[in-house]
Short mmCIF file of C-alpha atoms and ligand atoms in Angstrom, two decimals:
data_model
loop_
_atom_site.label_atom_id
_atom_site.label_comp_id
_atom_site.label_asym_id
_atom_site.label_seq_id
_atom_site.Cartn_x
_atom_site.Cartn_y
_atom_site.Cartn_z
CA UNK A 1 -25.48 -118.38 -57.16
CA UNK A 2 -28.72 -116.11 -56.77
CA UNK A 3 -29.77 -116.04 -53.28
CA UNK A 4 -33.71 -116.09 -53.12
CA UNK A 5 -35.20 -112.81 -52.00
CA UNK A 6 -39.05 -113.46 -50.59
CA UNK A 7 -40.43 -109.87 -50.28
CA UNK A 8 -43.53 -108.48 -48.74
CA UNK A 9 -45.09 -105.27 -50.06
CA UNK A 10 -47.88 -104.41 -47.22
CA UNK A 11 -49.02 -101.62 -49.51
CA UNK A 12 -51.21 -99.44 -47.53
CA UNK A 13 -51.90 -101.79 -44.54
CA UNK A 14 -50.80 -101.88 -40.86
CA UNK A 15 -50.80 -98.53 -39.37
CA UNK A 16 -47.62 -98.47 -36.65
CA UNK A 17 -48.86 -99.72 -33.80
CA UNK A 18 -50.27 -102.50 -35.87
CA UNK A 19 -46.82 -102.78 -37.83
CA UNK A 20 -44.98 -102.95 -35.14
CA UNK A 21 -46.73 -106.29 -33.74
CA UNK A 22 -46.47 -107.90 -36.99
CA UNK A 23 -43.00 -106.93 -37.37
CA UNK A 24 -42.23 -108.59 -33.91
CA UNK A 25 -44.45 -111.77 -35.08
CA UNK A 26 -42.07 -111.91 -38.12
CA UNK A 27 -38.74 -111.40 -36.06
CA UNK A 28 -39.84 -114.48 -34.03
CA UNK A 29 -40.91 -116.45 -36.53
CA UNK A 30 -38.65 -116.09 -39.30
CA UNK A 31 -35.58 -116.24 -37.05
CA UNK A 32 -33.94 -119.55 -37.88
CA UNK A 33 -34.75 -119.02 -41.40
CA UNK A 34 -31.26 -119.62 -43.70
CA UNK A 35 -30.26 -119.35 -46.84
CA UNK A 36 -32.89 -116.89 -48.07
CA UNK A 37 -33.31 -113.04 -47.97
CA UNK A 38 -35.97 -111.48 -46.60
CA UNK A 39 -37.45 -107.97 -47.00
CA UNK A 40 -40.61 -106.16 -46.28
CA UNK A 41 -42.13 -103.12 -47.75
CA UNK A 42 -44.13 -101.09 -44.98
CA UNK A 43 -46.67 -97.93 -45.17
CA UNK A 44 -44.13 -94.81 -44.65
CA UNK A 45 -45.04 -94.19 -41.48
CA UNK A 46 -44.51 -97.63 -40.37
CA UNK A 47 -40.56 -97.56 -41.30
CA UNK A 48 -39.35 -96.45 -38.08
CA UNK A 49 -41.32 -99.22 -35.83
CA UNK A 50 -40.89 -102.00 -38.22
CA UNK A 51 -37.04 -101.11 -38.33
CA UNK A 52 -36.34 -100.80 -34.80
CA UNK A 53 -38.07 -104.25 -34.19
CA UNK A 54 -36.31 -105.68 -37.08
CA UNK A 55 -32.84 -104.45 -36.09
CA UNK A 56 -30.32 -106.82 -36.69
CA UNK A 57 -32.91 -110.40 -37.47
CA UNK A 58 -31.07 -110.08 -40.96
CA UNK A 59 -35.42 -109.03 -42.45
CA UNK A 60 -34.27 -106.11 -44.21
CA UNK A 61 -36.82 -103.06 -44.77
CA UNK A 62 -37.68 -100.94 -47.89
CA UNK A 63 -40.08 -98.16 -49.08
CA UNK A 64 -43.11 -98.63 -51.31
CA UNK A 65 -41.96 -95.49 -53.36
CA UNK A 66 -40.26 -92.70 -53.96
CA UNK A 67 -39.46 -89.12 -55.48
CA UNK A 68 -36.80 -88.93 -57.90
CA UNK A 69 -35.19 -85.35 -56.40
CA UNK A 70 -33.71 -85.64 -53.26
CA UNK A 71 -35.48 -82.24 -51.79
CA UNK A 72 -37.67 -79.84 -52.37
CA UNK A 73 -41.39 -78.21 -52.91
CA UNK A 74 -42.75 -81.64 -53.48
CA UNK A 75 -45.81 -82.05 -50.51
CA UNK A 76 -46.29 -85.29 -49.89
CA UNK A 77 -43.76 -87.03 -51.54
CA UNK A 78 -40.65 -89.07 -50.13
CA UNK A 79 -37.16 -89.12 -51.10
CA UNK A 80 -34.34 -91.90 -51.64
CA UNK A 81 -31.89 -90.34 -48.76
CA UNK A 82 -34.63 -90.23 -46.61
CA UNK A 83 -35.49 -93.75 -46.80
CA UNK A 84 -31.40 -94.41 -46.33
CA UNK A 85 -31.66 -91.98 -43.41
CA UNK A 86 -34.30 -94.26 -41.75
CA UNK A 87 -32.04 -97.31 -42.65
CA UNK A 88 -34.31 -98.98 -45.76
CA UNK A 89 -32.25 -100.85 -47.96
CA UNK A 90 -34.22 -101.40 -51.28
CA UNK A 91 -36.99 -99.15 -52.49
CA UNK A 92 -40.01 -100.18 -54.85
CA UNK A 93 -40.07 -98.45 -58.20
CA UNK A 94 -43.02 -98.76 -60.37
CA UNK A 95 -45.13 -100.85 -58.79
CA UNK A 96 -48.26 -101.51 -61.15
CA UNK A 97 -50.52 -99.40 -58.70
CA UNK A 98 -48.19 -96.59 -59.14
CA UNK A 99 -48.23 -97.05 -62.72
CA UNK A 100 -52.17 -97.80 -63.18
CA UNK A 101 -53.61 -95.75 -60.22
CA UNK A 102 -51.17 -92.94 -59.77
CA UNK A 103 -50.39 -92.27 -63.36
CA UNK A 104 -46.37 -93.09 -63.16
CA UNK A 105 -44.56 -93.29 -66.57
CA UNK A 106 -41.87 -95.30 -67.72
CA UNK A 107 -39.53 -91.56 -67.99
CA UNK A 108 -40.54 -91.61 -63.85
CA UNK A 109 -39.27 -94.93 -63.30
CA UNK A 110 -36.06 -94.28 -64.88
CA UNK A 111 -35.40 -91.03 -62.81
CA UNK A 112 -36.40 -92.93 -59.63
CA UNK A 113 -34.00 -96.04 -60.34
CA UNK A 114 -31.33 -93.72 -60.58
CA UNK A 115 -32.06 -91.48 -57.58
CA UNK A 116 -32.32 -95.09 -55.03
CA UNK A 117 -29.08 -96.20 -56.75
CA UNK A 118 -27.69 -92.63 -55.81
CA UNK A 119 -28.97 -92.81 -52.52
CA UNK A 120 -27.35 -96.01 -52.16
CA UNK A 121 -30.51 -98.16 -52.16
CA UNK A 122 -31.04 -101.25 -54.39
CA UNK A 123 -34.54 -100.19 -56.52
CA UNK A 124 -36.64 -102.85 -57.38
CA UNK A 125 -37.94 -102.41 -60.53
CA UNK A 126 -41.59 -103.88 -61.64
CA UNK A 127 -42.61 -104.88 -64.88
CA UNK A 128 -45.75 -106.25 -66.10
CA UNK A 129 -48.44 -106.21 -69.21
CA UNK A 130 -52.60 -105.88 -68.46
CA UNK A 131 -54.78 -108.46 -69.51
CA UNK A 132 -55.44 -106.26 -72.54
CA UNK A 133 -52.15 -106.55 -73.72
CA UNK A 134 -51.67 -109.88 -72.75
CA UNK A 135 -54.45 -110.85 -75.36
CA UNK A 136 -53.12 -108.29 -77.77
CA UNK A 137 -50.10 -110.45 -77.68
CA UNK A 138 -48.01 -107.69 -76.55
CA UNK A 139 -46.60 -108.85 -73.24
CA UNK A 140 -42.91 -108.85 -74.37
CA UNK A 141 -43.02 -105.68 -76.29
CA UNK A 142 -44.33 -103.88 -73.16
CA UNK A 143 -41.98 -105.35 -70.91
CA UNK A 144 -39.12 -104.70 -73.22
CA UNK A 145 -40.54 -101.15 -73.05
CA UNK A 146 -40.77 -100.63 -69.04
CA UNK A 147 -37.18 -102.27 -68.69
CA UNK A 148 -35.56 -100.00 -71.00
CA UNK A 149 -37.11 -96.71 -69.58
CA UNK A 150 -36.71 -98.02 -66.15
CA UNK A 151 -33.22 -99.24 -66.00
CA UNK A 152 -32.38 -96.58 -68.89
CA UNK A 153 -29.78 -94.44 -66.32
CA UNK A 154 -28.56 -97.78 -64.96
CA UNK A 155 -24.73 -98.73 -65.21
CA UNK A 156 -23.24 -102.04 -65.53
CA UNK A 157 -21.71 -102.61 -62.01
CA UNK A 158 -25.26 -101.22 -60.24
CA UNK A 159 -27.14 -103.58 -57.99
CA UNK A 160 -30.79 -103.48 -58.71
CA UNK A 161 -33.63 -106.21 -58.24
CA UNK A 162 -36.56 -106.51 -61.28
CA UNK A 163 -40.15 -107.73 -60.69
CA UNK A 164 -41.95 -109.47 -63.07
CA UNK A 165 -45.50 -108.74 -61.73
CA UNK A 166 -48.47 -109.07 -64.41
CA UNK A 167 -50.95 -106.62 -63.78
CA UNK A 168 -53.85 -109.53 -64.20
CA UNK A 169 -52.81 -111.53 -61.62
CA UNK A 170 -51.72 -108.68 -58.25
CA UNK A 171 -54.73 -108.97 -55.96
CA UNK A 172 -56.54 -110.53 -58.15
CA UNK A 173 -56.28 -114.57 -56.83
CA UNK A 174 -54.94 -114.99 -60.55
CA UNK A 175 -51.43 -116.36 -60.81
CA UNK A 176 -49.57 -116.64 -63.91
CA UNK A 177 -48.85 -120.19 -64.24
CA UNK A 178 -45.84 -121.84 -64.19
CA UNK A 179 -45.43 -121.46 -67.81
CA UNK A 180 -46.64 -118.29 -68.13
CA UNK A 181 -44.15 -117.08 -65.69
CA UNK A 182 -40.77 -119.01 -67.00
CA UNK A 183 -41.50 -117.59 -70.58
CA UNK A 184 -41.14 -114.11 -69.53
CA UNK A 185 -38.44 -114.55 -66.63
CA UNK A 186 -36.44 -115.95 -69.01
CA UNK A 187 -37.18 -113.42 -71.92
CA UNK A 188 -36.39 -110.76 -68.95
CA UNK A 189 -32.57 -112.37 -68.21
CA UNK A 190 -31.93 -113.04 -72.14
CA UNK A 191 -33.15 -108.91 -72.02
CA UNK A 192 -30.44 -108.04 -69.66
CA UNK A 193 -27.95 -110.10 -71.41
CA UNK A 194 -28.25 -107.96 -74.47
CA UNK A 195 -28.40 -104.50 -72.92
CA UNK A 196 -26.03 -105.42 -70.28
CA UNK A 197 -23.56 -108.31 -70.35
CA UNK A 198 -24.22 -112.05 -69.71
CA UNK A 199 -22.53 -111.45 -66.06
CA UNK A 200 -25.09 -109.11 -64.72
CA UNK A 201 -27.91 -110.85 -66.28
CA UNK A 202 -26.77 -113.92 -64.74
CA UNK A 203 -26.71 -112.13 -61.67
CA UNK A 204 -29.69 -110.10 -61.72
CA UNK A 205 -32.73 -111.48 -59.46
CA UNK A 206 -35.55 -111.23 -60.70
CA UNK A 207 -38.97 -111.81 -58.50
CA UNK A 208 -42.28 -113.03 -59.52
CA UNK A 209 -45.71 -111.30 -58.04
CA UNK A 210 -49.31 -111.50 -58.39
CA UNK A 211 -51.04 -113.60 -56.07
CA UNK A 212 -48.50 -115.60 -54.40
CA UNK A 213 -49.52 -118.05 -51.98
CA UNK A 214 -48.55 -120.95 -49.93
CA UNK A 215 -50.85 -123.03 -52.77
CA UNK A 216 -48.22 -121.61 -55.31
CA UNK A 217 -45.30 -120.90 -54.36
CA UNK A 218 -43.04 -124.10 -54.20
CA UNK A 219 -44.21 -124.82 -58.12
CA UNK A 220 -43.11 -120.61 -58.93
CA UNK A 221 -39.76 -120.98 -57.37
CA UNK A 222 -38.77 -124.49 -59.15
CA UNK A 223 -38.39 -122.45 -62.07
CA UNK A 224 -34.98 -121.82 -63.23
CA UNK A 225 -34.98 -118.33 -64.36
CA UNK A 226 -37.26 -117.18 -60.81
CA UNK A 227 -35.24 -115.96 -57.91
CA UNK A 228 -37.55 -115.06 -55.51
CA UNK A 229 -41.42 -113.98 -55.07
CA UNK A 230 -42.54 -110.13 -54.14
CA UNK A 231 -45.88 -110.84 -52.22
CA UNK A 232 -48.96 -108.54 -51.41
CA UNK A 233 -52.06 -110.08 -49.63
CA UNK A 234 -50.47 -113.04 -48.20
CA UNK A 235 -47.35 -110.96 -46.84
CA UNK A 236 -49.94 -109.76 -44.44
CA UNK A 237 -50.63 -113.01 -42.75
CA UNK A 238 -47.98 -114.31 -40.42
CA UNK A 239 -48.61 -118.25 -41.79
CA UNK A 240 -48.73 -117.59 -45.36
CA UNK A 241 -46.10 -115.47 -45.68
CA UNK A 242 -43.93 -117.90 -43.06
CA UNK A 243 -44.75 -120.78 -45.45
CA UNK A 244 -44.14 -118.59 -48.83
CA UNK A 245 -40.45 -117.70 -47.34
CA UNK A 246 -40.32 -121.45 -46.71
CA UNK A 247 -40.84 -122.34 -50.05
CA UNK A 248 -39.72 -126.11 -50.77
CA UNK A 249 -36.69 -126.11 -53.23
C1 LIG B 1 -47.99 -106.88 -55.07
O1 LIG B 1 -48.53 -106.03 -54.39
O2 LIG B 1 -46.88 -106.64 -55.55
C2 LIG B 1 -48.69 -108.15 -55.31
C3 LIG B 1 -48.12 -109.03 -56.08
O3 LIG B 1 -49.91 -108.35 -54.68
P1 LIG B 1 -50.70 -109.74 -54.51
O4 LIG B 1 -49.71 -110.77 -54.02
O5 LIG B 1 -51.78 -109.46 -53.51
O6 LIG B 1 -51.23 -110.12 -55.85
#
Protein backbone atom coordinates (compact mmCIF):
# COMPACT_ATOMS: atom_id res chain seq x y z
CA UNK A 1 0.00 0.00 0.00
CA UNK A 2 3.11 2.37 0.73
CA UNK A 3 5.12 2.76 -2.29
CA UNK A 4 8.94 2.81 -1.30
CA UNK A 5 10.53 6.20 -1.70
CA UNK A 6 14.65 5.76 -1.98
CA UNK A 7 15.90 9.40 -1.61
CA UNK A 8 19.23 10.98 -2.08
CA UNK A 9 20.20 14.11 -0.14
CA UNK A 10 23.65 15.26 -1.97
CA UNK A 11 23.94 17.88 0.74
CA UNK A 12 26.51 20.27 -0.35
CA UNK A 13 28.14 18.18 -3.17
CA UNK A 14 28.15 18.37 -7.01
CA UNK A 15 28.43 21.84 -8.19
CA UNK A 16 26.17 22.04 -11.71
CA UNK A 17 28.23 21.06 -14.16
CA UNK A 18 29.11 18.15 -11.97
CA UNK A 19 25.27 17.63 -11.13
CA UNK A 20 24.29 17.63 -14.24
CA UNK A 21 26.51 14.46 -15.31
CA UNK A 22 25.41 12.59 -12.39
CA UNK A 23 21.93 13.44 -12.97
CA UNK A 24 22.27 12.05 -16.61
CA UNK A 25 24.20 8.84 -15.08
CA UNK A 26 21.06 8.39 -12.88
CA UNK A 27 18.44 9.00 -15.77
CA UNK A 28 20.23 6.12 -17.61
CA UNK A 29 20.62 3.97 -15.06
CA UNK A 30 17.64 4.05 -13.04
CA UNK A 31 15.36 4.01 -16.10
CA UNK A 32 13.71 0.61 -16.02
CA UNK A 33 13.44 0.87 -12.38
CA UNK A 34 9.46 0.00 -11.25
CA UNK A 35 7.60 -0.01 -8.53
CA UNK A 36 9.64 2.40 -6.41
CA UNK A 37 9.89 6.26 -6.11
CA UNK A 38 12.76 7.99 -6.53
CA UNK A 39 13.89 11.48 -5.48
CA UNK A 40 17.04 13.43 -5.11
CA UNK A 41 17.93 16.36 -3.05
CA UNK A 42 20.55 18.67 -4.97
CA UNK A 43 22.78 21.86 -3.82
CA UNK A 44 20.35 24.95 -4.83
CA UNK A 45 22.11 25.84 -7.54
CA UNK A 46 22.08 22.49 -9.00
CA UNK A 47 18.04 22.40 -9.27
CA UNK A 48 17.75 23.74 -12.61
CA UNK A 49 20.41 21.21 -14.39
CA UNK A 50 19.44 18.23 -12.42
CA UNK A 51 15.69 19.02 -13.38
CA UNK A 52 16.02 19.60 -16.93
CA UNK A 53 18.01 16.25 -17.24
CA UNK A 54 15.56 14.55 -15.11
CA UNK A 55 12.47 15.77 -16.97
CA UNK A 56 9.99 13.31 -17.30
CA UNK A 57 12.41 9.74 -16.05
CA UNK A 58 9.64 9.72 -13.24
CA UNK A 59 13.32 10.76 -10.48
CA UNK A 60 11.58 13.49 -8.93
CA UNK A 61 13.71 16.55 -7.43
CA UNK A 62 13.54 18.42 -4.05
CA UNK A 63 15.36 21.15 -2.02
CA UNK A 64 17.64 20.57 0.96
CA UNK A 65 15.80 23.51 2.80
CA UNK A 66 13.88 26.20 3.07
CA UNK A 67 12.50 29.62 4.54
CA UNK A 68 9.25 29.56 6.09
CA UNK A 69 7.98 33.21 4.45
CA UNK A 70 7.48 33.14 1.00
CA UNK A 71 9.44 36.68 0.36
CA UNK A 72 11.26 39.09 1.72
CA UNK A 73 14.58 40.75 3.44
CA UNK A 74 15.88 37.32 4.13
CA UNK A 75 19.69 37.23 2.15
CA UNK A 76 20.47 34.06 1.47
CA UNK A 77 17.65 32.13 2.19
CA UNK A 78 15.18 30.14 -0.21
CA UNK A 79 11.57 29.92 -0.30
CA UNK A 80 8.84 27.04 -0.81
CA UNK A 81 7.26 28.78 -4.15
CA UNK A 82 10.49 29.13 -5.39
CA UNK A 83 11.43 25.63 -5.22
CA UNK A 84 7.68 24.91 -6.91
CA UNK A 85 8.66 27.57 -9.44
CA UNK A 86 11.76 25.50 -10.42
CA UNK A 87 9.48 22.33 -10.43
CA UNK A 88 10.84 20.47 -6.92
CA UNK A 89 8.32 18.38 -5.56
CA UNK A 90 9.27 17.60 -1.86
CA UNK A 91 11.47 19.82 0.26
CA UNK A 92 13.73 18.67 3.31
CA UNK A 93 12.73 20.12 6.65
CA UNK A 94 14.94 19.70 9.56
CA UNK A 95 17.51 17.80 8.52
CA UNK A 96 19.86 17.03 11.64
CA UNK A 97 22.63 19.38 10.10
CA UNK A 98 20.14 22.09 10.04
CA UNK A 99 19.17 21.34 13.44
CA UNK A 100 22.84 20.65 14.97
CA UNK A 101 24.98 22.96 12.71
CA UNK A 102 22.64 25.74 11.77
CA UNK A 103 20.83 26.11 15.02
CA UNK A 104 17.09 25.21 13.60
CA UNK A 105 14.38 24.69 16.31
CA UNK A 106 11.57 22.53 16.49
CA UNK A 107 9.08 26.17 16.33
CA UNK A 108 11.24 26.49 12.67
CA UNK A 109 10.33 23.19 11.54
CA UNK A 110 6.78 23.63 12.16
CA UNK A 111 6.59 27.03 10.22
CA UNK A 112 8.56 25.42 7.35
CA UNK A 113 6.21 22.20 7.11
CA UNK A 114 3.47 24.44 6.72
CA UNK A 115 4.93 26.93 4.23
CA UNK A 116 6.08 23.54 1.62
CA UNK A 117 2.54 22.22 2.23
CA UNK A 118 1.31 25.82 1.19
CA UNK A 119 3.50 25.94 -1.59
CA UNK A 120 2.19 22.74 -2.63
CA UNK A 121 5.32 20.67 -1.87
CA UNK A 122 5.33 17.43 0.19
CA UNK A 123 8.01 18.39 3.32
CA UNK A 124 9.90 15.72 4.56
CA UNK A 125 10.21 15.93 7.98
CA UNK A 126 13.45 14.47 9.99
CA UNK A 127 13.54 13.23 13.31
CA UNK A 128 16.25 11.84 15.29
CA UNK A 129 17.93 11.69 19.04
CA UNK A 130 22.11 12.18 19.56
CA UNK A 131 24.01 9.57 21.01
CA UNK A 132 23.66 11.53 24.25
CA UNK A 133 20.19 11.07 24.40
CA UNK A 134 20.17 7.82 23.10
CA UNK A 135 22.12 6.71 26.33
CA UNK A 136 20.03 9.03 28.42
CA UNK A 137 17.27 6.81 27.30
CA UNK A 138 15.48 9.60 25.82
CA UNK A 139 15.13 8.69 22.16
CA UNK A 140 11.28 8.51 22.17
CA UNK A 141 10.68 11.51 24.26
CA UNK A 142 12.76 13.59 21.78
CA UNK A 143 11.22 12.25 18.84
CA UNK A 144 7.79 12.64 20.26
CA UNK A 145 9.03 16.23 20.76
CA UNK A 146 10.38 17.08 17.04
CA UNK A 147 7.13 15.39 15.55
CA UNK A 148 4.81 17.43 17.45
CA UNK A 149 6.55 20.85 16.77
CA UNK A 150 7.21 19.82 13.29
CA UNK A 151 3.97 18.53 12.05
CA UNK A 152 2.21 20.93 14.75
CA UNK A 153 0.37 23.21 11.69
CA UNK A 154 -0.25 19.97 9.80
CA UNK A 155 -3.94 18.91 8.86
CA UNK A 156 -5.31 15.55 8.50
CA UNK A 157 -5.73 15.23 4.65
CA UNK A 158 -1.89 16.84 4.10
CA UNK A 159 0.67 14.72 2.33
CA UNK A 160 3.94 14.85 4.08
CA UNK A 161 6.93 12.23 4.27
CA UNK A 162 8.86 11.76 7.99
CA UNK A 163 12.53 10.67 8.40
CA UNK A 164 13.64 8.79 11.07
CA UNK A 165 17.39 9.71 10.87
CA UNK A 166 19.48 9.23 14.27
CA UNK A 167 21.91 11.79 14.56
CA UNK A 168 24.70 8.91 15.60
CA UNK A 169 24.54 7.11 12.69
CA UNK A 170 24.34 10.19 9.37
CA UNK A 171 27.89 10.16 8.04
CA UNK A 172 29.07 8.48 10.54
CA UNK A 173 29.38 4.55 8.92
CA UNK A 174 27.05 3.80 12.04
CA UNK A 175 23.68 2.33 11.17
CA UNK A 176 21.02 1.76 13.57
CA UNK A 177 20.40 -1.83 13.43
CA UNK A 178 17.61 -3.53 12.38
CA UNK A 179 16.16 -3.46 15.75
CA UNK A 180 17.08 -0.30 16.63
CA UNK A 181 15.35 1.04 13.66
CA UNK A 182 11.83 -1.06 13.79
CA UNK A 183 11.42 0.07 17.52
CA UNK A 184 11.22 3.61 16.66
CA UNK A 185 9.50 3.35 13.07
CA UNK A 186 6.96 1.72 14.67
CA UNK A 187 6.71 4.02 17.84
CA UNK A 188 6.69 6.89 14.96
CA UNK A 189 3.32 5.26 13.03
CA UNK A 190 1.61 4.26 16.55
CA UNK A 191 2.62 8.41 17.08
CA UNK A 192 0.67 9.40 14.10
CA UNK A 193 -2.12 7.15 14.90
CA UNK A 194 -2.81 9.03 18.07
CA UNK A 195 -2.38 12.61 16.88
CA UNK A 196 -3.85 11.86 13.60
CA UNK A 197 -6.10 8.91 12.74
CA UNK A 198 -5.11 5.26 12.06
CA UNK A 199 -5.70 6.11 8.12
CA UNK A 200 -2.97 8.62 7.76
CA UNK A 201 -0.65 6.82 9.95
CA UNK A 202 -1.15 3.86 7.92
CA UNK A 203 -0.41 5.89 5.10
CA UNK A 204 2.33 7.98 6.16
CA UNK A 205 5.95 6.86 4.80
CA UNK A 206 8.29 7.08 6.82
CA UNK A 207 12.22 6.76 5.67
CA UNK A 208 15.15 5.54 7.52
CA UNK A 209 18.77 7.46 7.23
CA UNK A 210 22.12 7.32 8.60
CA UNK A 211 24.55 5.46 6.73
CA UNK A 212 22.69 3.54 4.26
CA UNK A 213 24.48 1.32 2.07
CA UNK A 214 24.27 -1.42 -0.37
CA UNK A 215 25.75 -3.67 2.86
CA UNK A 216 22.44 -2.53 4.61
CA UNK A 217 19.88 -1.81 2.91
CA UNK A 218 17.92 -5.04 1.87
CA UNK A 219 17.94 -6.05 5.90
CA UNK A 220 16.46 -1.95 6.66
CA UNK A 221 13.72 -2.27 4.17
CA UNK A 222 12.43 -5.93 5.33
CA UNK A 223 11.12 -4.15 8.15
CA UNK A 224 7.50 -3.70 8.31
CA UNK A 225 7.01 -0.31 9.64
CA UNK A 226 10.17 1.18 6.99
CA UNK A 227 9.01 2.58 3.72
CA UNK A 228 11.87 3.73 2.17
CA UNK A 229 15.65 4.93 2.96
CA UNK A 230 16.81 8.87 2.67
CA UNK A 231 20.59 8.40 1.76
CA UNK A 232 23.66 10.83 2.04
CA UNK A 233 27.21 9.51 1.14
CA UNK A 234 26.24 6.64 -0.91
CA UNK A 235 23.55 8.76 -2.95
CA UNK A 236 26.67 10.21 -4.41
CA UNK A 237 27.96 7.12 -6.05
CA UNK A 238 26.16 5.96 -9.14
CA UNK A 239 26.55 1.94 -7.93
CA UNK A 240 25.61 2.30 -4.44
CA UNK A 241 22.90 4.32 -4.75
CA UNK A 242 21.70 2.06 -8.05
CA UNK A 243 21.92 -0.97 -5.74
CA UNK A 244 20.26 0.91 -2.53
CA UNK A 245 17.12 1.84 -4.97
CA UNK A 246 17.35 -1.85 -5.87
CA UNK A 247 16.93 -3.00 -2.60
CA UNK A 248 15.82 -6.85 -2.50
CA UNK A 249 12.22 -7.12 -1.04
C1 LIG B 1 21.61 12.16 5.37
O1 LIG B 1 22.27 13.08 4.94
O2 LIG B 1 20.39 12.34 5.53
C2 LIG B 1 22.26 10.90 5.71
C3 LIG B 1 21.53 9.94 6.22
O3 LIG B 1 23.62 10.78 5.46
P1 LIG B 1 24.49 9.42 5.42
O4 LIG B 1 23.73 8.42 4.59
O5 LIG B 1 25.80 9.81 4.80
O6 LIG B 1 24.63 8.95 6.83
Amino acid sequence: MRTPLIAGNWKMHLAPTEARKYAIRLRVRLADVRGRDILVFPPFTALPAVIEELGRSGIACGGQNLHWEKQGAFTGEISAPFLADLGCSHVLVGHSERRHIFGETDEDCGRKTRAALDAGLTPILCVGETLEQREADATRQVIERQLAAGLKPVQEDEKFVLAYEPVWAIGTGRTASPEQADEVHRHIRAWLGSRFTPDLAARVRILYGGSVKPENVDDLMKLPDLDGVLVGGAALNADSFDRIVRFLP
